[in-house]
XYZ file of N, CA and C in Angstrom:
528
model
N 64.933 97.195 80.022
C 63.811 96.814 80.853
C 64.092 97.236 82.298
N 63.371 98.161 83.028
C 63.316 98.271 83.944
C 62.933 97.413 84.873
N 63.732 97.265 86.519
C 63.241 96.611 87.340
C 62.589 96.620 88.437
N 61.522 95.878 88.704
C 60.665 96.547 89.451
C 60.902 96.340 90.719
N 60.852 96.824 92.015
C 60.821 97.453 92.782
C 59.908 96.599 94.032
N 60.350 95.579 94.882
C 59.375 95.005 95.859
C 59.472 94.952 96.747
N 58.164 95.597 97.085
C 58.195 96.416 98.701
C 57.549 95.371 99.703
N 58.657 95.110 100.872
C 58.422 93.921 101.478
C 57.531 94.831 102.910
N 56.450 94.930 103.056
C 55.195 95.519 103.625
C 54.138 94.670 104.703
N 54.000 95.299 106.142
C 52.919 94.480 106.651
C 51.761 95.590 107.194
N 50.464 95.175 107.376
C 49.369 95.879 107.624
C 49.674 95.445 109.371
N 49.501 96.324 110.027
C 49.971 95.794 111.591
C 48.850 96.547 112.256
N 47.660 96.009 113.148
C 46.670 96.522 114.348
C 47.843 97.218 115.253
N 47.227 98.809 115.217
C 47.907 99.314 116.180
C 47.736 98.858 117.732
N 48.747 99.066 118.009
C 48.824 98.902 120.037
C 50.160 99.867 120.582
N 50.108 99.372 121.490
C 50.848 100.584 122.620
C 51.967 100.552 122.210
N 52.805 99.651 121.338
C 54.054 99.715 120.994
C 54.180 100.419 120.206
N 53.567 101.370 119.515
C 53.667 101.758 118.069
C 53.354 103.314 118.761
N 53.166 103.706 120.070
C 52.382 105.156 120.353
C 53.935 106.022 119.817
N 54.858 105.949 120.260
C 56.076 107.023 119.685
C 56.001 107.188 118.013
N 56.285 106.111 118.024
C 56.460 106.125 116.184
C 54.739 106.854 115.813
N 53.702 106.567 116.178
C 52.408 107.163 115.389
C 51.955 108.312 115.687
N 52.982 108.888 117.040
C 52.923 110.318 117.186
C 54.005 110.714 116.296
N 54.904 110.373 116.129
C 56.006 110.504 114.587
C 55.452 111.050 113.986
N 54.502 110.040 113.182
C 53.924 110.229 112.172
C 53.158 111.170 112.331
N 52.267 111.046 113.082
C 50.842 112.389 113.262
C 52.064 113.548 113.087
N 52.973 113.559 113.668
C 53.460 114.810 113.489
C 54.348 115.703 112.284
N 54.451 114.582 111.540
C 55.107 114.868 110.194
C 53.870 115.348 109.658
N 52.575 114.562 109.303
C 51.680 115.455 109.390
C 50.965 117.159 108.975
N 51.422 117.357 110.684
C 51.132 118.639 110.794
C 52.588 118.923 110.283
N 54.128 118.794 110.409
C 54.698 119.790 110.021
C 54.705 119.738 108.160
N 53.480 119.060 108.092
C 53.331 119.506 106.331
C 52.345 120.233 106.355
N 51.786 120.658 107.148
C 50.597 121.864 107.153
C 49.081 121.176 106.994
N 49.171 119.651 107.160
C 48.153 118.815 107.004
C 47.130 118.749 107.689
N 45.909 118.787 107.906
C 45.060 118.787 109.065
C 44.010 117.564 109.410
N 44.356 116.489 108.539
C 43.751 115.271 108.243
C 44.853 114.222 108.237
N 44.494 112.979 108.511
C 45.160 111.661 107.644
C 44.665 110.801 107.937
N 44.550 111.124 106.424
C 43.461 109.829 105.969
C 43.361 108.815 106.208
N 42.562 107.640 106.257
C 42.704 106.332 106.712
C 43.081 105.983 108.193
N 43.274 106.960 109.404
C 43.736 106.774 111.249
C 42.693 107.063 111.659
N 41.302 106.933 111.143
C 40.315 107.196 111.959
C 40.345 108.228 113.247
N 41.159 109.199 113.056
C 41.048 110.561 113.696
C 42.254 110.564 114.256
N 43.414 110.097 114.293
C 44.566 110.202 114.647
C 45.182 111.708 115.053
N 44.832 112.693 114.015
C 44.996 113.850 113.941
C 44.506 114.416 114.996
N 43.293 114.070 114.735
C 42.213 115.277 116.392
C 42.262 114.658 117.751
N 42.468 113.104 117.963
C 42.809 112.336 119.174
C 43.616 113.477 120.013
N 43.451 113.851 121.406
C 43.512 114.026 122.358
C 45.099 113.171 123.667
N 45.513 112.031 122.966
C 46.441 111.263 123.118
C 45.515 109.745 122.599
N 47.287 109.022 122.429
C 47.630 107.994 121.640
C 46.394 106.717 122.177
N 46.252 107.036 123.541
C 45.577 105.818 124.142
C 44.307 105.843 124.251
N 43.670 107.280 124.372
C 41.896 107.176 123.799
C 41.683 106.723 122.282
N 42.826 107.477 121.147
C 42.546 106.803 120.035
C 42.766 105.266 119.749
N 43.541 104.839 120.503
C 43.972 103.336 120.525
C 42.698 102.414 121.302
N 41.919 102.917 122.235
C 40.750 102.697 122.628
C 39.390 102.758 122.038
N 39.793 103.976 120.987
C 38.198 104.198 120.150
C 38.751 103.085 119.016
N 39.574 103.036 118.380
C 39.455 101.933 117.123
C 39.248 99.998 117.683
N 39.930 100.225 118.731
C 39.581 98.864 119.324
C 38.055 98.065 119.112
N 37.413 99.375 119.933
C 35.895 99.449 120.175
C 35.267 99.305 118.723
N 35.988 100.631 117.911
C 35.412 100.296 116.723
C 35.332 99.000 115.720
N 35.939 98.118 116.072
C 35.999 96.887 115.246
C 34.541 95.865 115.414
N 33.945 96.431 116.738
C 32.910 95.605 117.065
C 31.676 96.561 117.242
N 32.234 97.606 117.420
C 30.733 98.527 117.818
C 31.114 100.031 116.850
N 30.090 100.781 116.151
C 30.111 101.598 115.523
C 29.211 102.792 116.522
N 29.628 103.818 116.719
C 28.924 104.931 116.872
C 27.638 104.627 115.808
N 26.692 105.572 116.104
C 25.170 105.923 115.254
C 25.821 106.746 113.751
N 25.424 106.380 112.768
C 25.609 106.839 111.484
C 26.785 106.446 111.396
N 28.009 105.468 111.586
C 28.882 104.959 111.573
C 29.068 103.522 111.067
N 29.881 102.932 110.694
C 30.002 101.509 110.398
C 31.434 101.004 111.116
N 31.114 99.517 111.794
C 32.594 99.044 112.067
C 33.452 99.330 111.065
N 35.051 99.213 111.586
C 36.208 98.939 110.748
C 37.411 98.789 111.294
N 38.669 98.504 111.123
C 39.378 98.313 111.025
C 40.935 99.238 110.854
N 41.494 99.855 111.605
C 42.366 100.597 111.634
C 43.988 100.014 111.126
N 44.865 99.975 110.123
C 46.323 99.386 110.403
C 47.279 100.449 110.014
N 48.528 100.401 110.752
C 49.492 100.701 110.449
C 50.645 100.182 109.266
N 50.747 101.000 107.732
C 51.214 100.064 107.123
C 52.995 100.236 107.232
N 53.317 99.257 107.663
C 54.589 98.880 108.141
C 56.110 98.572 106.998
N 57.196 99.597 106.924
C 58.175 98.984 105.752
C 59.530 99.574 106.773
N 59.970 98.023 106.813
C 61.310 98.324 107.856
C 61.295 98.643 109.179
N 60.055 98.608 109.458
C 59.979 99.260 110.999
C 59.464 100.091 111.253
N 59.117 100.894 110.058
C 58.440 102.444 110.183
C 57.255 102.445 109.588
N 56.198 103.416 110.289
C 55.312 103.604 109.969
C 54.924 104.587 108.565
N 54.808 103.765 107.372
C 54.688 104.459 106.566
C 53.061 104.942 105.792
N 52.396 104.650 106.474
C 50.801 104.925 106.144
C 49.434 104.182 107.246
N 48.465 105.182 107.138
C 47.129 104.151 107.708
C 46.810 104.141 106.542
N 45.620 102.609 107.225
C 44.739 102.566 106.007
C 43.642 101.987 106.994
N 42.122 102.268 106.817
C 41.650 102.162 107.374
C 40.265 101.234 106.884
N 39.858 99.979 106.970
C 38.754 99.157 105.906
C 38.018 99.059 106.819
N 36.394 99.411 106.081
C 35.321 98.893 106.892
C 34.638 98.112 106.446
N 34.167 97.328 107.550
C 33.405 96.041 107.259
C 32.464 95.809 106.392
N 31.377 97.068 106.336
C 30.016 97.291 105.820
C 30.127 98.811 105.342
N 29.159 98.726 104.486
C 28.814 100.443 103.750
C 27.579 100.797 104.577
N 27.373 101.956 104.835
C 26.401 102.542 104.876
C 25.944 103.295 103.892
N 24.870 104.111 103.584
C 24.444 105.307 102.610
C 25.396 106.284 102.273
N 25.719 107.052 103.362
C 27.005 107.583 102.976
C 28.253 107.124 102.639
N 28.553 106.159 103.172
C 29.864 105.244 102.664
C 29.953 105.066 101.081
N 28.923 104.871 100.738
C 28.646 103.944 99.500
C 28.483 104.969 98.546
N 28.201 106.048 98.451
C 28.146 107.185 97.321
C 29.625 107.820 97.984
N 30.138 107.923 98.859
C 31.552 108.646 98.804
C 32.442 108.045 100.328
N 33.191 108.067 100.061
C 33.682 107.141 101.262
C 34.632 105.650 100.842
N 33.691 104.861 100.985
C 34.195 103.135 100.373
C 34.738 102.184 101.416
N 34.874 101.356 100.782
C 35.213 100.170 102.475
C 36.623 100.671 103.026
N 37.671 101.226 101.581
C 39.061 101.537 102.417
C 38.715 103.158 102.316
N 39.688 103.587 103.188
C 40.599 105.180 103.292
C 42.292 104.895 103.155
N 42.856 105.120 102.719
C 43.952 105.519 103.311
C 45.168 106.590 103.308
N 46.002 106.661 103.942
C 47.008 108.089 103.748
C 48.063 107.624 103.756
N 49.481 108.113 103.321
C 50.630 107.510 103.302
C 51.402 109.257 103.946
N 52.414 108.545 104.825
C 53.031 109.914 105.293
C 53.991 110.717 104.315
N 53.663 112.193 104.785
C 54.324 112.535 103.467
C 55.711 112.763 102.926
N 56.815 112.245 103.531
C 58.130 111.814 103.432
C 58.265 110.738 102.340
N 57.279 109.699 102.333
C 57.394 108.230 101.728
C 56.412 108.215 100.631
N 55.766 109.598 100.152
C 54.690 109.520 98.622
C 55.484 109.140 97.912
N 54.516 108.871 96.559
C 54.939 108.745 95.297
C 56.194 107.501 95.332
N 56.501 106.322 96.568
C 57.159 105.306 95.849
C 56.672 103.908 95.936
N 55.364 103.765 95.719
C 54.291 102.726 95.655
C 53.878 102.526 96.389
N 53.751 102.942 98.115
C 53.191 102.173 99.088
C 52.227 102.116 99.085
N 51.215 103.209 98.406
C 49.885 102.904 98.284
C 49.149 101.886 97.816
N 50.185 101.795 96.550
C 49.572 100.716 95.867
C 49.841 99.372 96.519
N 50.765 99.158 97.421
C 50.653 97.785 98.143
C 49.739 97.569 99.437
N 49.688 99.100 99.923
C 48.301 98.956 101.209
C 47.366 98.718 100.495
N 46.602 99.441 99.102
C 45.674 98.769 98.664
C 45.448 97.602 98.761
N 46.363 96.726 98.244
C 46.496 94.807 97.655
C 46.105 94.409 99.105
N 47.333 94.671 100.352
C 46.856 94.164 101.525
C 45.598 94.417 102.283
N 45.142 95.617 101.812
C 43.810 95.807 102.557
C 42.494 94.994 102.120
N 43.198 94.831 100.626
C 41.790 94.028 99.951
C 41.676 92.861 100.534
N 42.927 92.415 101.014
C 42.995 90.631 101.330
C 42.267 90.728 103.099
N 42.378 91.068 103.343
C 41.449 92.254 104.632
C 40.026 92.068 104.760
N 39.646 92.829 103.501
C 37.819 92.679 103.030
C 37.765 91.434 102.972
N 38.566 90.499 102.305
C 37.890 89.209 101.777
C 37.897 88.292 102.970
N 38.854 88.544 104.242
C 38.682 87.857 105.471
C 37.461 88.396 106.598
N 36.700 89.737 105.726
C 35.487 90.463 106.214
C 34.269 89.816 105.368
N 34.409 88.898 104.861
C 33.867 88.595 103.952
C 33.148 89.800 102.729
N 33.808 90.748 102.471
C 33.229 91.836 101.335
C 33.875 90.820 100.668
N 32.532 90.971 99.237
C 32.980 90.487 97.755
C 33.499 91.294 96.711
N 33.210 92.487 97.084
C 33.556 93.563 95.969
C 33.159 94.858 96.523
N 35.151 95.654 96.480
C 34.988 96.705 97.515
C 35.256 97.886 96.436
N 34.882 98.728 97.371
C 34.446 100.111 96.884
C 35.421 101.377 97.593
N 36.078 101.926 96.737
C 37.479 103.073 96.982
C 37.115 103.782 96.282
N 36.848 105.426 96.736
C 36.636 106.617 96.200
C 37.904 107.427 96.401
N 38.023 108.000 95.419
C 38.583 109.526 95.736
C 37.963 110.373 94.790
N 39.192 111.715 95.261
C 38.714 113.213 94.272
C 39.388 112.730 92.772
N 38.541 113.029 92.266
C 39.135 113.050 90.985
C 40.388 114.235 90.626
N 41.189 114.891 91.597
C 41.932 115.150 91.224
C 43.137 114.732 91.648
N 42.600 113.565 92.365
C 43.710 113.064 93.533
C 44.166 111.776 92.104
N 45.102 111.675 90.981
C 45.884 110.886 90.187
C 45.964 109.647 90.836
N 47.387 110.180 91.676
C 47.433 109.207 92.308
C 46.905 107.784 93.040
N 45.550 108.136 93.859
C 44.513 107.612 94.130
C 44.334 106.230 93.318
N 43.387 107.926 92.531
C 42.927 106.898 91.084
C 43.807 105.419 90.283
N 45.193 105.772 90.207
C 46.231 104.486 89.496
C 46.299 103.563 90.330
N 45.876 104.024 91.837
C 46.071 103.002 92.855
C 44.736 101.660 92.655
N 43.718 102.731 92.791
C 42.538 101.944 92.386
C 42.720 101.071 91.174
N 43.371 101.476 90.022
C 42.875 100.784 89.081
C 44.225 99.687 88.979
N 45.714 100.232 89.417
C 46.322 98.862 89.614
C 46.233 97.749 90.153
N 45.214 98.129 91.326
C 44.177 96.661 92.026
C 42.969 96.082 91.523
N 42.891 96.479 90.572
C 41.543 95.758 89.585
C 40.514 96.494 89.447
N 40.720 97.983 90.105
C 39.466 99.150 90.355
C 38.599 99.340 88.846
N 37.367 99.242 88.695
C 37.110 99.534 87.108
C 35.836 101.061 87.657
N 35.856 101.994 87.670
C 35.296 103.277 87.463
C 33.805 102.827 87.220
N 33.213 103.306 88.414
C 31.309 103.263 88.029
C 30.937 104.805 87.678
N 31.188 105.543 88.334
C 31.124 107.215 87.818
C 32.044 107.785 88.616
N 31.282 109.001 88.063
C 31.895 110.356 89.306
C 30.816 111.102 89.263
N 30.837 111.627 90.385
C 29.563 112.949 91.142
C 30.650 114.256 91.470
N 29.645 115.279 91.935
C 30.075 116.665 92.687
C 29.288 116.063 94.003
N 30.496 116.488 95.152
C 29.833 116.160 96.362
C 29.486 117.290 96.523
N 29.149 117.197 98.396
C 28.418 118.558 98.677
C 29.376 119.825 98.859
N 31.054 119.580 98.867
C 31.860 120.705 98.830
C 31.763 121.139 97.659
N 31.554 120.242 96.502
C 32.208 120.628 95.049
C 33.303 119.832 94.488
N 33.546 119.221 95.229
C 34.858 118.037 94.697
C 34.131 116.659 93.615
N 34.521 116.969 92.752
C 34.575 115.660 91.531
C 34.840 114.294 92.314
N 34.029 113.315 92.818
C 34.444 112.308 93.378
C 34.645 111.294 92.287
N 35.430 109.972 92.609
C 35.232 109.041 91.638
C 35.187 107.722 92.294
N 34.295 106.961 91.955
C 33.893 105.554 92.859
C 34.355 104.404 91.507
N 35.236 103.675 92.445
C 35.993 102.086 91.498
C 35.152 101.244 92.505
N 35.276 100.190 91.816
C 34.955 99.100 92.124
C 35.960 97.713 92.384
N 36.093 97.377 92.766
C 37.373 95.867 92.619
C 36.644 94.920 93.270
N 36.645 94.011 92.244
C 36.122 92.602 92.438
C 37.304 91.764 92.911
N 36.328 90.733 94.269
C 37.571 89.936 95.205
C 37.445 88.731 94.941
């Protein structure tokens, strides 16, 4: 019998203490040839640490037009920043056919040894202090990974579509 593995993990609101370490990260990033990450609400394209630390602030209470509030965290193991994840409060139209209340990315040094699956758990407990009753996590259907994440948190599969690139999306559901 194998033993399992428990990852002692916190979801942490970024602030100014965290700007070295989340330029760290942004920068592991790019030296994976990455041009996104997922779940930092633009971390990547930010301009410096403190306009983006200013736009998610804002964002918790006020949404740009075609936007919805949310919620930005740093997910935290040992000290290091090992993923965003990013939950929003409300769906919009687009949210809700592709998108979902979470995003998130894990840096790519630290894949593949569960952290996803524990930012999931913590993010859900997240929604339910947003009062969401039942949240909604998409990915590509070729993204595996993703997908086991979703469904080790209670995710049960409503379909999948072709978006407008061509990517196979797949929308779970998890009841809170």
């Amino acid at each position: 019998m194998m033993e399992e593995t428990v990852i002692i993990m916190e979801l942490i609101f970024p602030t100014m203490e965290y700007k070295q370490a989340a330029w760290d990260y942004r920068q592991e990033h790019m030296d994976y040839g990455e041009g996104w990450i997922h779940g930092s609400s633009g971390l990547m394209k930010a301009n410096n640490y403190e306009s983006w630390l200013d736009k998610i602030i804002l964002n918790k209470t006020e949404a740009p037009p075609d936007c919805v509030t949310g919620s930005v965290y740093f997910a935290i193991v040992v000290g290091r920043i090992v993923g965003t994840i990013a939950v929003r409060h409300y769906l919009n139209d687009s949210l809700l056919k592709s998108g979902g209340h979470i995003g998130y990315g894990i840096r790519p040094s630290e894949r593949r040894k569960g952290y996803g699956t524990k930012m999931l758990a913590l993010a859900l407990e997240k929604c339910r202090e947003f009062g969401i009753e039942k949240a909604l996590v998409t990915c590509d259907k070729v993204n595996i990974a993703s997908a086991k994440t979703a469904i080790r948190n209670g995710g049960s599969m409503e379909n999948d579509f072709v978006d407008d690139d061509g990517n196979i999306v797949q929308r779970y559901w998890i009841e809170l």
